[in-house]
Amino acid sequence: MELLNLMPSAKEAIVGQVQHPKSYQRIQEIEAPKPKPQELPDAPKQAPTFVKQLGPPIQCVEGDNIYLEAQVAPTDDNTLTYEWLVNGRPLMKAHRFVLSQDFGYIALNILYCYPEDSGTYTLIVRNAAGEAQSTVDIDCRIDGVNYRDSLHPGSLQRIKELETPQQRAEPAPEKPKEQPQILKGLPPKFDVVHESQTLHLEAQVAPVDDNTLKYEWLFNGQPLKASSRYRILNDFGFVTLDIDYVIAEDAGKYTLVISNAAGKAETSCEFDVERLKSILSDTAHPESLRRITEMEQLQPAKPS
């Protein structure tokens, strides 16, 4: 069997001939550079005019729906602006006032009218060439079905009296302060105060209605130090000091001083503290101690 070596070759490396001459010609026409179109100068602005005015005066009652409409020209001027005025002032923004504008048609819809909406409504349209305006008067009256007279004149009068600002009463002049007094003083001295017992000191003072009255406890002439063992009470002229678990260091002079702007008064108490014995030598049962002593005495020897 013989093998044949075939080497195919193209007629041309790139096919450059146009297969559709007409299409090629059309493509060249489309892709050819085109001259820029000449910009036309802006047409002169036309001053706005009202084709249809707002209309004659309107009379209505409270709660009515009022619809104001007008038509203006030119309709193709996108620079045209419009403004609503009420009695010469810009219309306030509220959900009751619905504004609309569409190709020269301008409208104001007042959903429900109040008496305070009465007045002259003016529509002003403007552009660079000038302005125009149209006005209409609206008179809104109170509906007769609304009863504004009180059905209870007596109650209305009472309400007015309650809502009338009351004159503040002048504060009464303060009474002169009464000088403090000790109605019941502390006991001058305690005979015996044992260590670990509770001590109660009390006194009664006047005046009881003076909120500026100050109370101070002194110990040996110095302010009483704060401690968990000290309980102080002051209740309408009744003053007490309780000392829980008295110790030897508590011995001394205790003074209660009361004072206000008119003066001061004081009362004192003094006591000593008898210490607890560290060893108890006294018997709690004397008869038993005597019997034990007899039993422990040496007995004479018995004869054999």
XYZ file of C-alpha atoms in Angstrom:
304
model
C 0.000 0.000 0.000
C 1.344 3.418 -0.884
C 0.775 6.515 1.371
C 0.069 9.824 -0.347
C 1.172 13.126 1.278
C -1.440 15.811 0.440
C -0.616 19.491 1.145
C -3.719 21.657 0.456
C -3.183 25.417 -0.094
C -5.667 28.317 -0.245
C -5.966 30.543 -3.214
C -5.671 33.647 -1.017
C -4.786 34.030 2.676
C -7.529 36.696 3.280
C -10.675 37.079 1.226
C -10.831 40.811 0.474
C -13.528 40.930 -2.128
C -16.953 42.240 -1.099
C -19.644 39.672 -1.324
C -22.512 42.280 -1.195
C -21.464 45.455 -2.943
C -24.769 47.238 -2.306
C -24.649 46.588 1.456
C -21.060 47.733 1.607
C -21.985 50.982 -0.119
C -24.816 51.578 2.378
C -22.533 50.964 5.356
C -20.083 53.546 4.080
C -22.875 56.082 3.783
C -24.048 55.433 7.326
C -20.558 55.581 8.849
C -19.487 58.657 6.925
C -18.963 61.775 9.186
C -22.008 64.023 9.221
C -21.963 67.779 9.718
C -23.230 69.094 13.041
C -26.773 70.408 12.907
C -27.040 74.137 13.266
C -28.372 75.232 16.680
C -31.501 77.275 16.338
C -31.727 80.373 18.530
C -34.225 80.254 21.411
C -37.569 81.598 20.510
C -38.413 84.815 22.402
C -40.375 84.202 25.595
C -44.043 85.035 25.516
C -45.451 86.922 28.475
C -47.959 84.798 30.430
C -51.663 85.495 29.978
C -54.850 84.104 31.505
C -57.000 82.240 29.037
C -59.547 81.569 31.791
C -59.780 83.668 34.981
C -60.453 82.254 38.471
C -64.057 83.413 38.270
C -66.570 85.529 40.184
C -66.706 85.910 44.027
C -67.686 82.771 45.960
C -69.946 82.548 49.007
C -69.988 79.355 51.029
C -70.663 77.976 54.492
C -68.272 76.307 56.870
C -67.273 72.813 55.738
C -67.923 73.347 51.986
C -65.485 72.171 49.308
C -64.113 75.061 47.201
C -62.493 74.440 43.817
C -60.594 77.245 42.037
C -59.265 76.745 38.507
C -57.675 78.826 35.771
C -56.011 78.362 32.371
C -52.862 80.199 31.327
C -50.698 80.509 28.221
C -48.157 79.672 26.935
C -48.473 75.994 27.769
C -45.063 74.965 26.339
C -42.939 77.265 28.544
C -41.114 75.108 31.085
C -39.840 78.204 32.914
C -43.315 79.315 33.885
C -43.860 79.463 37.669
C -47.026 80.082 39.653
C -47.804 81.223 43.200
C -50.982 81.415 45.312
C -51.559 84.334 47.685
C -54.259 84.874 50.327
C -54.822 88.502 51.290
C -51.400 89.337 49.850
C -49.540 86.609 51.760
C -48.336 83.222 50.487
C -50.855 80.425 50.925
C -49.944 78.376 53.991
C -49.262 74.677 53.614
C -52.027 72.394 54.876
C -53.538 69.093 53.895
C -56.807 70.932 53.138
C -55.147 72.819 50.248
C -54.450 70.590 47.223
C -52.507 72.263 44.368
C -52.251 70.997 40.798
C -50.720 72.227 37.493
C -50.828 70.513 34.103
C -50.010 72.162 30.747
C -51.485 75.559 31.505
C -54.265 74.241 33.747
C -53.827 75.404 37.370
C -56.206 74.486 40.213
C -56.577 74.911 43.979
C -58.864 72.502 45.807
C -59.878 73.486 49.364
C -61.220 70.250 50.817
C -63.291 71.967 53.537
C -63.484 75.653 54.218
C -63.289 77.500 57.559
C -64.451 81.072 58.287
C -60.814 82.105 58.690
C -60.246 81.043 55.046
C -62.291 84.041 53.876
C -60.385 86.632 51.840
C -58.911 87.428 48.431
C -57.153 84.591 46.635
C -54.623 85.614 43.973
C -52.901 83.385 41.396
C -49.661 84.842 39.959
C -47.858 83.250 36.983
C -44.376 84.456 35.954
C -41.624 83.888 33.421
C -38.699 85.912 32.060
C -41.031 88.005 29.844
C -43.383 89.150 32.602
C -46.205 88.078 34.902
C -49.985 87.944 35.109
C -52.437 87.494 37.938
C -56.047 86.647 38.608
C -58.038 87.117 41.830
C -61.235 85.837 43.402
C -62.951 86.663 46.712
C -64.208 83.920 49.028
C -66.652 84.604 51.870
C -67.086 81.638 54.230
C -69.881 81.949 56.784
C -70.654 79.940 59.873
C -73.185 77.204 59.343
C -76.387 77.825 61.254
C -76.631 74.183 62.363
C -73.652 74.655 64.658
C -74.963 75.616 68.094
C -72.450 77.866 69.776
C -74.614 79.010 72.682
C -74.125 77.132 75.924
C -76.923 74.824 77.031
C -75.760 75.171 80.640
C -74.940 78.828 81.331
C -74.275 78.079 84.982
C -71.699 75.430 84.117
C -70.059 77.710 81.554
C -69.745 80.453 84.136
C -68.211 77.981 86.600
C -65.725 76.777 83.971
C -64.652 80.361 83.294
C -64.160 80.914 87.003
C -62.017 77.782 87.278
C -59.919 78.727 84.236
C -59.406 82.333 85.354
C -55.874 82.806 86.734
C -56.074 83.048 90.483
C -54.202 85.709 92.363
C -51.594 84.207 94.597
C -52.187 84.866 98.249
C -49.455 86.854 99.879
C -47.460 84.717 102.291
C -48.228 85.429 105.903
C -45.375 87.056 107.803
C -43.327 84.588 109.777
C -43.924 84.511 113.491
C -40.972 85.447 115.662
C -38.956 82.423 116.658
C -39.579 81.109 120.160
C -36.498 80.477 122.257
C -35.835 76.767 122.879
C -36.809 75.370 126.270
C -36.096 72.117 128.102
C -39.446 70.841 129.390
C -37.985 67.640 130.824
C -34.250 67.459 131.255
C -31.845 64.542 131.444
C -31.210 63.008 134.889
C -28.215 64.825 136.373
C -26.387 61.631 137.310
C -26.736 57.851 137.426
C -25.566 56.063 140.545
C -24.300 52.887 138.964
C -24.053 51.878 135.307
C -22.735 48.396 134.732
C -20.653 47.480 131.762
C -22.551 45.686 128.936
C -25.967 47.019 129.966
C -28.165 49.335 127.809
C -28.485 53.006 128.793
C -31.500 55.147 127.867
C -31.448 58.981 128.011
C -34.502 61.051 127.132
C -35.649 64.673 127.253
C -38.589 66.822 126.109
C -38.053 70.206 124.473
C -40.123 73.072 123.040
C -41.207 74.471 120.631
C -42.276 71.324 118.804
C -43.426 73.119 115.604
C -40.118 74.841 114.808
C -38.538 73.106 111.805
C -35.364 75.170 112.206
C -34.637 73.706 115.646
C -31.282 71.909 115.722
C -30.309 69.060 118.062
C -26.764 68.109 119.008
C -25.367 65.561 121.470
C -22.016 66.275 123.126
C -19.762 63.866 125.014
C -17.374 65.562 127.432
C -17.846 68.822 125.475
C -17.122 67.256 122.043
C -19.642 66.171 119.379
C -20.763 62.585 119.929
C -19.060 60.298 117.437
C -21.164 58.132 115.163
C -21.352 54.512 116.264
C -23.573 51.516 115.708
C -24.129 51.406 119.469
C -25.742 54.876 119.517
C -29.396 55.238 118.508
C -30.704 58.846 118.373
C -34.378 59.774 118.009
C -36.073 63.149 117.557
C -39.865 63.157 117.293
C -41.921 66.324 117.913
C -39.945 67.538 120.899
C -39.165 64.064 122.269
C -35.403 63.449 122.077
C -33.713 60.201 123.120
C -30.274 58.622 123.094
C -29.857 54.869 123.545
C -26.420 53.335 124.130
C -26.312 49.611 123.447
C -23.765 47.584 125.420
C -22.134 50.244 127.583
C -18.358 50.000 127.889
C -15.937 51.657 130.300
C -14.963 54.304 127.700
C -18.573 55.568 127.669
C -18.240 57.038 131.147
C -18.418 60.839 131.179
C -20.757 63.782 130.692
C -23.456 63.730 127.994
C -25.048 67.053 126.972
C -28.068 67.699 124.733
C -27.936 71.141 123.043
C -30.952 72.557 121.144
C -30.732 75.837 119.245
C -32.511 78.089 116.763
C -32.293 81.725 115.659
C -33.744 82.910 119.006
C -31.242 81.136 121.262
C -30.288 77.774 122.703
C -30.817 75.522 125.714
C -29.031 72.468 127.047
C -29.310 69.680 129.578
C -26.626 67.254 130.813
C -26.212 63.861 132.400
C -23.103 62.263 133.925
C -22.344 58.673 134.937
C -19.554 56.243 135.640
C -19.282 52.706 134.370
C -18.513 49.807 136.687
C -16.343 47.304 134.879
C -17.191 43.630 134.756
C -14.932 41.354 136.790
C -12.728 39.130 134.720
C -12.855 36.368 137.391
C -16.067 35.796 139.404
C -15.092 35.006 143.025
C -18.539 35.331 144.600
C -20.544 32.142 144.805
C -23.958 31.925 143.316
C -24.983 29.256 145.916
C -23.676 30.177 149.427
C -25.287 27.169 151.173
C -23.672 24.742 148.781
C -20.313 26.409 149.308
C -20.647 26.057 153.105
C -21.498 22.365 152.816
C -18.530 21.737 150.528
C -16.242 23.504 152.974
C -17.440 21.282 155.865
C -16.938 18.167 153.850
C -13.398 19.120 152.863
C -12.275 19.886 156.428
C -9.927 17.281 157.966
C -11.788 14.814 160.156
C -10.108 13.484 163.407
C -8.935 9.932 163.151
C -11.212 7.323 164.714
C -9.726 4.995 167.492
C -8.981 1.540 166.266
